[in-house]
Amino acid sequence: MNTASNSTPATLRPRFRPGGYFLLAVVPLILIAVWLLVAAVQQQQAAASVRAELERLRAAGRPVDNGSLQRWFAQHASREGTRSWHELLRLVAAAPARPGSPSDLPYLGNAQPPAEITPDGAWDDEPAVAEFLLAMRPVIQQMHAAGQHPAPVWQPVEFRGYETLLEELQNSRQVVRLLQLEVEHAVYRRDAERAYRALRTMEQAAAQFDWQFCIVGELVQIALRDTHRTMILRCLAVDIWDPEQLRGMAEQVGPPRELATRWANVLNGERALLLSSLEDSKFWLTDESPSALNHWVLRLPSTRNQLLEQFRALDGLAAEDPATLARRADQWERDLARESGARRSLLRLPERLELHLLPAISGLAGALERDETSRRFTLTALAIKQYEMSAGDWPEQLEQIDQLEASGLRTGERRTVSGGGFGYERHGSEALLWYVPPAAQGTWPPGPAPPIPQVPRHAVLATIR
């Protein structure tokens, strides 16, 4: 019997020495330890970078948390009109409902104003509007007086990161809407002096709340200024103005805003609000955060360093040509998304969360561009009317208004920020001025042709009489 054929050679049998099991257990632990050591060193370096950046910001007088943002606001706002405007905000918020009618008021409520102001024409809401404005006359007089205070006005804002409430800022819109209704009714009654005074106070009220410490505040400020300019354009369709009032309206519209300073102030505030929120455990423990991993990542020094690096890159974005700011901001956001997707790390802030935490600068830049185009457009419309009053006829072409010394227009401002020229046409006893916003260019939905073929559909149109 051959027993050797049924046995396995010793050299073919698998063997494990006790040391092999030890290595299998220890090597992963060593790799994890090395990774943790490298991560700890990286976090120490990130923490040092964060401290250095915060020191640089503090030395430059920029806010970095709730406390320093509170001090910055106190230094850049006046307390002279604080009590007056606080009372006015309260009075407007508590304005009585329109008596004798279930519907709302135009501008202040849901009722729509007439398509255009037609003095002594049909306006169903006019009796109720007149009654309401008569009741609010003391408040409007207080607004005229409060507009003389230095701007912006300080209000008791309690800074709590992204949970900061801006009730006063939001209520300022109702102040301007009340004045908007006052202008509408005054022009309807052909009371140019009353309308002009309300327009001036609208501009002053907007300046009182030009706080420049967050994007929401800047968007509200842009909305207030746009409301003022919209009412000027609406009033130009009624021929009740004298040359001095037209020059005064141009002064109200004013020169271009200092874009680089405004941009820096808003981003400084946004950075302080974000850093304050990251220090608050309620922010990164909220149920709205994507995952427990993100809760953990938000607490890392590398997260703060990553965000501070992005804010530093944003600081100089407005230092170049303002005409290309919106395009540069949009490109920056696309580049950030592309770069974030290419750089993956367990200790790096996820792309989706990074984009969520950083300010929406493309939206801000686009709003600033629209704001400046609106300013130029309004000044151009005023210059056309000024020309007509001095020359006795409408200009044949826009270049003729450049000879006006008090128009408020600067060289090259008879066009949009992005470079598109304003359209102009004499049309009987009135003049038409228009431009097509970038978002509406190329859109021609079906429907009847516009009454003036030269005016593109969706254009911003001003009728001047």
Coordinates of C-alpha atoms in Angstrom, one line a residue, residues 15-455:
R15 CA 2.1 28.1 7.5
F16 CA 1.6 31.3 9.5
R17 CA 4.1 32.3 12.1
P18 CA 2.8 34.2 15.1
G19 CA 4.6 37.3 13.9
G20 CA 2.5 37.4 10.7
Y21 CA -0.7 37.9 12.6
F22 CA 1.0 40.7 14.6
L23 CA 2.0 42.6 11.5
L24 CA -1.5 42.3 10.0
A25 CA -2.9 43.9 13.1
V26 CA -0.2 46.5 13.7
V27 CA 0.5 47.9 10.2
P28 CA -3.0 49.4 9.8
L29 CA -2.7 50.9 13.2
I30 CA 0.6 52.4 12.3
L31 CA -0.8 53.9 9.1
I32 CA -3.7 55.3 11.0
A33 CA -1.4 56.8 13.6
V34 CA 0.8 58.4 10.9
W35 CA -2.3 59.8 9.2
L36 CA -3.6 61.2 12.4
L37 CA -0.1 62.7 13.1
V38 CA 0.0 64.3 9.7
A39 CA -3.6 65.6 10.1
A40 CA -2.7 67.0 13.5
V41 CA 0.3 68.8 12.1
Q42 CA -1.9 70.2 9.3
Q43 CA -4.5 71.4 11.7
Q44 CA -1.8 73.1 13.8
Q45 CA -0.5 74.9 10.7
A46 CA -4.1 75.8 9.7
A47 CA -4.7 77.1 13.2
A48 CA -1.6 79.3 13.0
S49 CA -2.7 80.6 9.6
V50 CA -6.1 81.4 11.0
R51 CA -4.6 83.3 14.0
A52 CA -2.3 85.3 11.6
E53 CA -5.1 86.2 9.3
L54 CA -7.4 87.3 12.1
E55 CA -4.6 89.5 13.5
R56 CA -4.1 91.0 10.1
L57 CA -7.8 91.8 9.8
R58 CA -8.0 93.2 13.3
A59 CA -4.9 95.4 12.6
A60 CA -6.7 96.7 9.5
G61 CA -9.8 97.6 11.6
R62 CA -11.9 94.9 10.0
P63 CA -14.5 93.0 12.0
V64 CA -14.0 89.3 12.7
D65 CA -16.8 88.4 15.1
N66 CA -20.0 89.7 16.6
G67 CA -18.3 92.0 19.1
S68 CA -16.0 93.7 16.6
L69 CA -18.8 94.0 14.0
Q70 CA -20.9 95.7 16.7
R71 CA -18.1 98.2 17.3
W72 CA -17.5 98.7 13.5
F73 CA -21.2 99.5 13.0
A74 CA -21.1 102.0 16.0
Q75 CA -18.1 103.7 14.4
H76 CA -19.6 104.0 10.9
A77 CA -23.2 105.1 11.9
S78 CA -24.5 108.2 13.6
R79 CA -26.6 108.2 16.7
E80 CA -28.0 111.7 16.1
G81 CA -31.1 110.4 14.4
T82 CA -31.4 107.1 16.2
R83 CA -34.4 108.1 18.3
S84 CA -36.2 109.9 15.4
W85 CA -35.9 107.0 13.0
H86 CA -36.7 104.3 15.6
E87 CA -39.9 106.2 16.3
L88 CA -40.7 106.6 12.6
L89 CA -40.2 102.9 11.9
R90 CA -42.6 102.1 14.8
L91 CA -45.2 104.6 13.5
V92 CA -45.1 103.3 9.9
A93 CA -45.3 99.7 11.0
A94 CA -48.3 100.6 13.1
A95 CA -50.0 102.7 10.5
P96 CA -53.8 102.4 10.6
A97 CA -55.6 100.4 8.0
R98 CA -57.2 102.3 5.2
P99 CA -60.6 103.4 6.6
G100 CA -63.8 102.5 4.9
S101 CA -62.4 100.0 2.3
P102 CA -61.5 96.3 2.5
S103 CA -58.8 96.5 -0.1
D104 CA -55.2 97.5 0.4
L105 CA -53.4 100.7 -0.7
P106 CA -51.0 100.9 -3.7
Y107 CA -47.4 100.4 -2.8
L108 CA -48.1 99.7 0.8
G109 CA -50.5 96.9 0.1
N110 CA -51.7 94.7 -2.8
A111 CA -53.6 97.4 -4.8
Q112 CA -52.0 98.2 -8.1
P113 CA -51.3 101.9 -9.0
P114 CA -52.5 103.1 -12.3
A115 CA -50.4 102.2 -15.4
E116 CA -49.2 105.8 -15.5
I117 CA -50.0 108.9 -13.5
T118 CA -52.8 110.9 -15.2
P119 CA -53.5 114.1 -13.3
D120 CA -57.2 114.6 -12.7
G121 CA -57.9 111.4 -14.5
A122 CA -59.7 108.3 -13.3
W123 CA -58.1 106.7 -10.2
D124 CA -60.6 104.6 -8.2
D125 CA -58.3 104.4 -5.1
E126 CA -57.6 108.2 -5.0
P127 CA -60.2 109.2 -2.3
A128 CA -59.0 106.5 0.1
V129 CA -55.3 107.3 -0.7
A130 CA -56.0 111.0 0.0
E131 CA -57.7 110.1 3.3
F132 CA -54.9 107.8 4.4
L133 CA -52.1 110.3 3.5
L134 CA -54.0 113.0 5.4
A135 CA -54.0 110.8 8.5
M136 CA -50.3 110.1 8.0
R137 CA -49.3 113.7 7.4
P138 CA -47.7 114.2 10.8
V139 CA -45.6 111.1 10.2
I140 CA -44.5 112.3 6.7
Q141 CA -43.6 115.6 8.2
Q142 CA -41.4 113.8 10.8
M143 CA -39.7 112.0 7.9
H144 CA -38.9 115.2 6.2
A145 CA -37.2 116.5 9.4
A146 CA -35.4 113.2 10.2
G147 CA -33.9 113.1 6.7
Q148 CA -31.7 115.9 7.7
H149 CA -29.8 113.8 10.2
P150 CA -26.3 112.5 9.3
A151 CA -26.4 109.2 7.5
P152 CA -26.3 106.3 8.0
V153 CA -28.3 106.1 11.3
W154 CA -27.3 103.7 14.1
Q155 CA -30.0 101.4 15.4
P156 CA -29.7 98.8 18.2
V157 CA -28.9 95.7 16.1
E158 CA -27.8 92.7 18.1
F159 CA -25.2 90.8 16.1
R160 CA -25.6 87.0 16.4
G161 CA -23.8 85.6 13.3
Y162 CA -26.2 84.5 10.7
E163 CA -29.1 84.7 13.2
T164 CA -28.8 88.5 13.3
L165 CA -32.2 90.1 13.0
L166 CA -32.5 93.1 10.7
E167 CA -36.0 94.2 11.5
E168 CA -35.2 97.9 11.2
L169 CA -33.6 97.4 7.8
Q170 CA -36.6 95.6 6.5
N171 CA -39.1 98.1 8.0
S172 CA -37.2 100.9 6.2
R173 CA -38.8 99.6 3.0
Q174 CA -42.2 100.5 4.3
V175 CA -41.0 104.0 5.1
V176 CA -39.9 104.4 1.4
R177 CA -43.2 102.9 0.2
L178 CA -45.2 105.4 2.2
L179 CA -43.2 108.2 0.6
Q180 CA -43.7 106.5 -2.8
L181 CA -47.4 106.8 -2.3
E182 CA -47.0 110.4 -1.3
V183 CA -45.1 111.2 -4.5
E184 CA -47.8 109.4 -6.6
H185 CA -50.6 111.3 -5.0
A186 CA -48.8 114.7 -5.2
V187 CA -48.1 114.3 -8.9
Y188 CA -51.7 113.2 -9.5
R189 CA -52.7 116.5 -7.8
R190 CA -50.1 118.4 -9.8
D191 CA -48.4 119.5 -6.6
A192 CA -44.8 119.5 -7.9
E193 CA -43.3 121.0 -4.7
R194 CA -44.9 118.4 -2.5
A195 CA -43.8 115.6 -4.8
Y196 CA -40.3 116.9 -5.0
R197 CA -40.0 117.1 -1.3
A198 CA -41.2 113.5 -0.9
L199 CA -38.7 112.4 -3.6
R200 CA -35.9 114.1 -1.7
T201 CA -36.9 112.5 1.6
M202 CA -37.0 109.1 -0.2
E203 CA -33.4 109.5 -1.2
Q204 CA -32.5 110.7 2.4
A205 CA -34.3 107.8 4.0
A206 CA -32.5 105.3 1.8
A207 CA -29.1 106.8 2.8
Q208 CA -30.1 106.5 6.5
F209 CA -30.1 102.7 6.2
D210 CA -27.0 102.4 4.0
W211 CA -25.3 100.1 6.6
Q212 CA -22.9 98.2 4.3
F213 CA -22.2 95.2 6.6
C214 CA -24.0 92.3 4.8
I215 CA -25.3 91.2 1.4
V216 CA -28.9 91.3 2.6
G217 CA -28.5 94.9 3.7
E218 CA -26.9 95.9 0.4
L219 CA -29.7 94.3 -1.5
V220 CA -32.3 96.2 0.6
Q221 CA -30.3 99.4 0.0
I222 CA -30.3 98.8 -3.8
A223 CA -34.0 98.2 -3.7
L224 CA -34.6 101.5 -1.8
R225 CA -32.5 103.5 -4.3
D226 CA -34.2 101.7 -7.2
T227 CA -37.7 102.7 -5.8
H228 CA -36.6 106.3 -5.6
R229 CA -35.3 106.3 -9.2
T230 CA -38.3 104.5 -10.5
M231 CA -40.5 107.2 -9.0
I232 CA -38.4 109.9 -10.7
L233 CA -38.9 108.2 -14.0
R234 CA -42.6 107.7 -13.4
C235 CA -42.9 111.4 -12.6
L236 CA -41.1 112.6 -15.7
A237 CA -44.2 111.4 -17.7
V238 CA -46.1 114.3 -16.2
D239 CA -45.0 117.8 -17.3
I240 CA -45.1 119.7 -14.0
W241 CA -41.4 120.3 -13.2
D242 CA -39.2 123.4 -13.3
P243 CA -35.5 123.4 -14.2
E244 CA -34.4 123.8 -10.5
Q245 CA -36.4 120.8 -9.5
L246 CA -34.9 118.7 -12.3
R247 CA -31.4 119.7 -11.3
G248 CA -32.3 118.8 -7.7
M249 CA -33.5 115.3 -8.8
A250 CA -30.2 114.8 -10.6
E251 CA -28.4 115.7 -7.4
Q252 CA -30.5 113.2 -5.5
V253 CA -29.5 110.4 -8.0
G254 CA -25.9 111.5 -7.5
P255 CA -22.5 110.2 -8.7
P256 CA -21.5 106.5 -8.9
R257 CA -21.1 104.6 -5.7
E258 CA -17.5 103.9 -4.5
L259 CA -17.7 100.3 -5.5
A260 CA -14.4 99.0 -4.1
T261 CA -15.1 100.4 -0.6
R262 CA -18.7 99.2 -0.6
W263 CA -17.7 95.7 -1.8
A264 CA -15.0 95.5 0.9
N265 CA -17.3 96.6 3.7
V266 CA -20.0 94.1 2.7
L267 CA -17.6 91.2 2.5
N268 CA -16.0 92.2 5.8
G269 CA -19.3 92.0 7.5
E270 CA -20.2 88.7 5.8
R271 CA -16.9 87.2 7.0
A272 CA -17.5 88.4 10.6
L273 CA -21.0 86.9 10.5
L274 CA -19.7 83.6 9.2
L275 CA -16.9 83.3 11.7
S276 CA -19.3 84.1 14.5
S277 CA -21.6 81.4 13.3
L278 CA -18.9 78.8 13.1
E279 CA -18.0 79.6 16.7
D280 CA -21.6 78.9 17.8
S281 CA -22.3 75.1 18.2
K282 CA -26.0 75.7 17.4
F283 CA -24.9 76.6 13.9
W284 CA -23.0 73.4 13.0
L285 CA -25.3 71.1 15.1
T286 CA -28.5 72.2 13.3
D287 CA -30.6 69.6 11.6
E288 CA -30.3 71.5 8.3
S289 CA -26.6 70.6 8.0
P290 CA -25.9 67.8 5.5
S291 CA -24.4 65.2 7.8
A292 CA -22.6 64.4 11.0
L293 CA -19.3 64.5 9.1
N294 CA -20.0 68.1 8.0
H295 CA -20.7 69.0 11.7
W296 CA -17.2 67.7 12.5
V297 CA -15.5 69.3 9.6
L298 CA -17.0 72.7 10.4
R299 CA -15.2 72.7 13.7
L300 CA -11.7 72.2 12.2
P301 CA -9.2 75.0 11.9
S302 CA -8.6 73.9 8.3
T303 CA -12.2 74.8 7.6
R304 CA -11.8 78.3 8.9
N305 CA -8.5 78.7 7.0
Q306 CA -10.1 77.5 3.8
L307 CA -12.9 80.0 4.1
L308 CA -10.6 82.8 5.1
E309 CA -8.4 82.1 2.0
Q310 CA -11.5 82.4 -0.2
F311 CA -12.6 85.7 1.4
R312 CA -9.1 87.1 0.9
A313 CA -9.3 86.2 -2.8
L314 CA -12.7 88.0 -2.9
D315 CA -11.3 91.2 -1.3
G316 CA -9.7 92.5 -4.5
L317 CA -12.3 91.3 -6.9
A318 CA -13.9 94.8 -7.1
A319 CA -10.6 96.6 -7.5
E320 CA -10.6 96.2 -11.3
D321 CA -12.9 97.6 -13.9
P322 CA -16.4 97.9 -12.4
A323 CA -17.9 97.1 -15.8
T324 CA -16.7 93.6 -15.7
L325 CA -17.3 92.9 -11.9
A326 CA -20.4 90.8 -12.6
R327 CA -18.6 88.6 -15.2
R328 CA -15.6 88.2 -12.9
A329 CA -17.7 87.2 -9.9
D330 CA -19.6 84.7 -12.0
Q331 CA -16.3 83.3 -13.3
W332 CA -14.9 83.1 -9.8
E333 CA -17.8 81.0 -8.6
R334 CA -17.4 78.6 -11.5
D335 CA -13.7 78.3 -10.9
L336 CA -14.3 77.7 -7.2
A337 CA -16.7 74.9 -8.0
R338 CA -14.3 73.3 -10.5
E339 CA -11.3 73.6 -8.1
S340 CA -13.2 72.3 -5.1
G341 CA -14.3 69.2 -7.1
A342 CA -10.7 68.5 -8.1
R343 CA -9.3 68.7 -4.6
R344 CA -10.6 65.9 -2.4
S345 CA -9.6 65.4 1.2
L346 CA -11.2 64.0 4.3
L347 CA -10.2 67.2 6.2
R348 CA -11.3 69.6 3.4
L349 CA -14.7 71.3 3.5
P350 CA -16.9 69.5 1.0
E351 CA -17.6 71.5 -2.2
R352 CA -21.3 71.8 -1.7
L353 CA -20.9 73.1 1.9
E354 CA -18.1 75.5 0.9
L355 CA -20.3 77.1 -1.8
H356 CA -23.2 77.2 0.7
L357 CA -21.1 79.0 3.4
L358 CA -19.4 81.5 1.1
P359 CA -21.5 84.6 0.1
A360 CA -23.3 84.6 -3.2
I361 CA -21.1 87.1 -4.8
S362 CA -22.3 86.7 -8.4
G363 CA -25.8 87.7 -7.2
L364 CA -24.4 90.7 -5.4
A365 CA -22.2 91.8 -8.3
G366 CA -25.2 91.5 -10.7
A367 CA -27.3 93.6 -8.4
L368 CA -24.6 96.3 -8.1
E369 CA -24.3 96.4 -11.9
R370 CA -28.1 96.8 -12.3
D371 CA -28.0 99.5 -9.7
E372 CA -25.4 101.5 -11.6
T373 CA -27.2 101.1 -14.9
S374 CA -30.4 102.3 -13.3
R375 CA -28.5 105.4 -12.0
R376 CA -27.2 106.2 -15.4
F377 CA -30.5 105.6 -17.1
T378 CA -32.3 107.9 -14.7
L379 CA -29.8 110.7 -15.1
T380 CA -30.0 110.3 -18.9
A381 CA -33.8 110.7 -18.7
L382 CA -33.5 113.8 -16.5
A383 CA -30.9 115.3 -18.9
I384 CA -33.3 114.8 -21.9
K385 CA -36.0 116.7 -20.0
Q386 CA -33.5 119.4 -19.0
Y387 CA -32.5 119.8 -22.6
E388 CA -36.1 120.1 -23.8
M389 CA -36.8 122.8 -21.2
S390 CA -33.7 124.8 -22.2
A391 CA -33.8 124.3 -26.0
G392 CA -37.6 124.2 -26.4
D393 CA -37.5 120.8 -28.2
W394 CA -36.4 117.3 -27.7
P395 CA -32.8 116.4 -28.8
E396 CA -32.5 114.7 -32.1
Q397 CA -29.9 112.3 -30.6
L398 CA -28.6 111.6 -27.1
E399 CA -25.2 113.1 -27.9
Q400 CA -26.8 116.5 -27.7
I401 CA -27.4 116.3 -24.0
D402 CA -23.7 116.1 -23.3
Q403 CA -23.5 119.9 -23.6
L404 CA -25.6 120.3 -20.4
E405 CA -23.4 121.3 -17.5
A406 CA -25.8 120.3 -14.6
S407 CA -27.1 117.0 -16.0
G408 CA -25.1 114.9 -13.6
L409 CA -24.0 112.7 -16.4
R410 CA -20.3 111.8 -16.8
T411 CA -18.4 110.9 -20.0
G412 CA -19.5 107.4 -21.2
E413 CA -22.5 107.1 -18.9
R414 CA -25.2 107.2 -21.7
R415 CA -25.0 103.4 -21.7
T416 CA -25.4 100.4 -19.5
V417 CA -22.5 99.2 -17.3
S418 CA -21.9 96.2 -19.7
G419 CA -21.6 98.6 -22.6
G420 CA -24.9 98.6 -24.4
G421 CA -26.2 102.0 -25.5
F422 CA -29.5 103.4 -24.4
G423 CA -32.1 103.6 -27.1
Y424 CA -33.8 106.9 -27.7
E425 CA -36.6 108.2 -29.9
R426 CA -38.7 111.3 -30.3
H427 CA -42.3 110.3 -30.4
G428 CA -44.7 113.2 -31.0
S429 CA -44.8 115.4 -28.0
E430 CA -42.9 113.0 -25.8
A431 CA -39.5 111.3 -25.8
L432 CA -38.8 107.6 -25.2
L433 CA -35.7 106.2 -23.6
W434 CA -35.0 102.5 -23.1
Y435 CA -32.5 99.8 -22.6
V436 CA -32.6 96.0 -22.6
P437 CA -31.3 94.3 -19.3
P438 CA -28.8 91.5 -19.9
A439 CA -31.2 88.9 -18.6
A440 CA -33.8 89.9 -21.1
Q441 CA -31.6 90.2 -24.2
G442 CA -32.6 87.8 -26.9
T443 CA -36.0 87.0 -25.5
W444 CA -38.9 87.6 -27.9
P445 CA -41.9 85.6 -26.7
P446 CA -45.0 85.3 -28.9
G447 CA -47.6 88.0 -28.7
P448 CA -48.7 91.3 -30.3
A449 CA -46.0 93.6 -31.5
P450 CA -45.1 96.5 -29.1
P451 CA -46.7 99.8 -29.9
I452 CA -43.3 101.4 -30.7
P453 CA -41.4 99.0 -33.1
Q454 CA -38.0 100.4 -32.2
V455 CA -38.4 99.5 -28.5

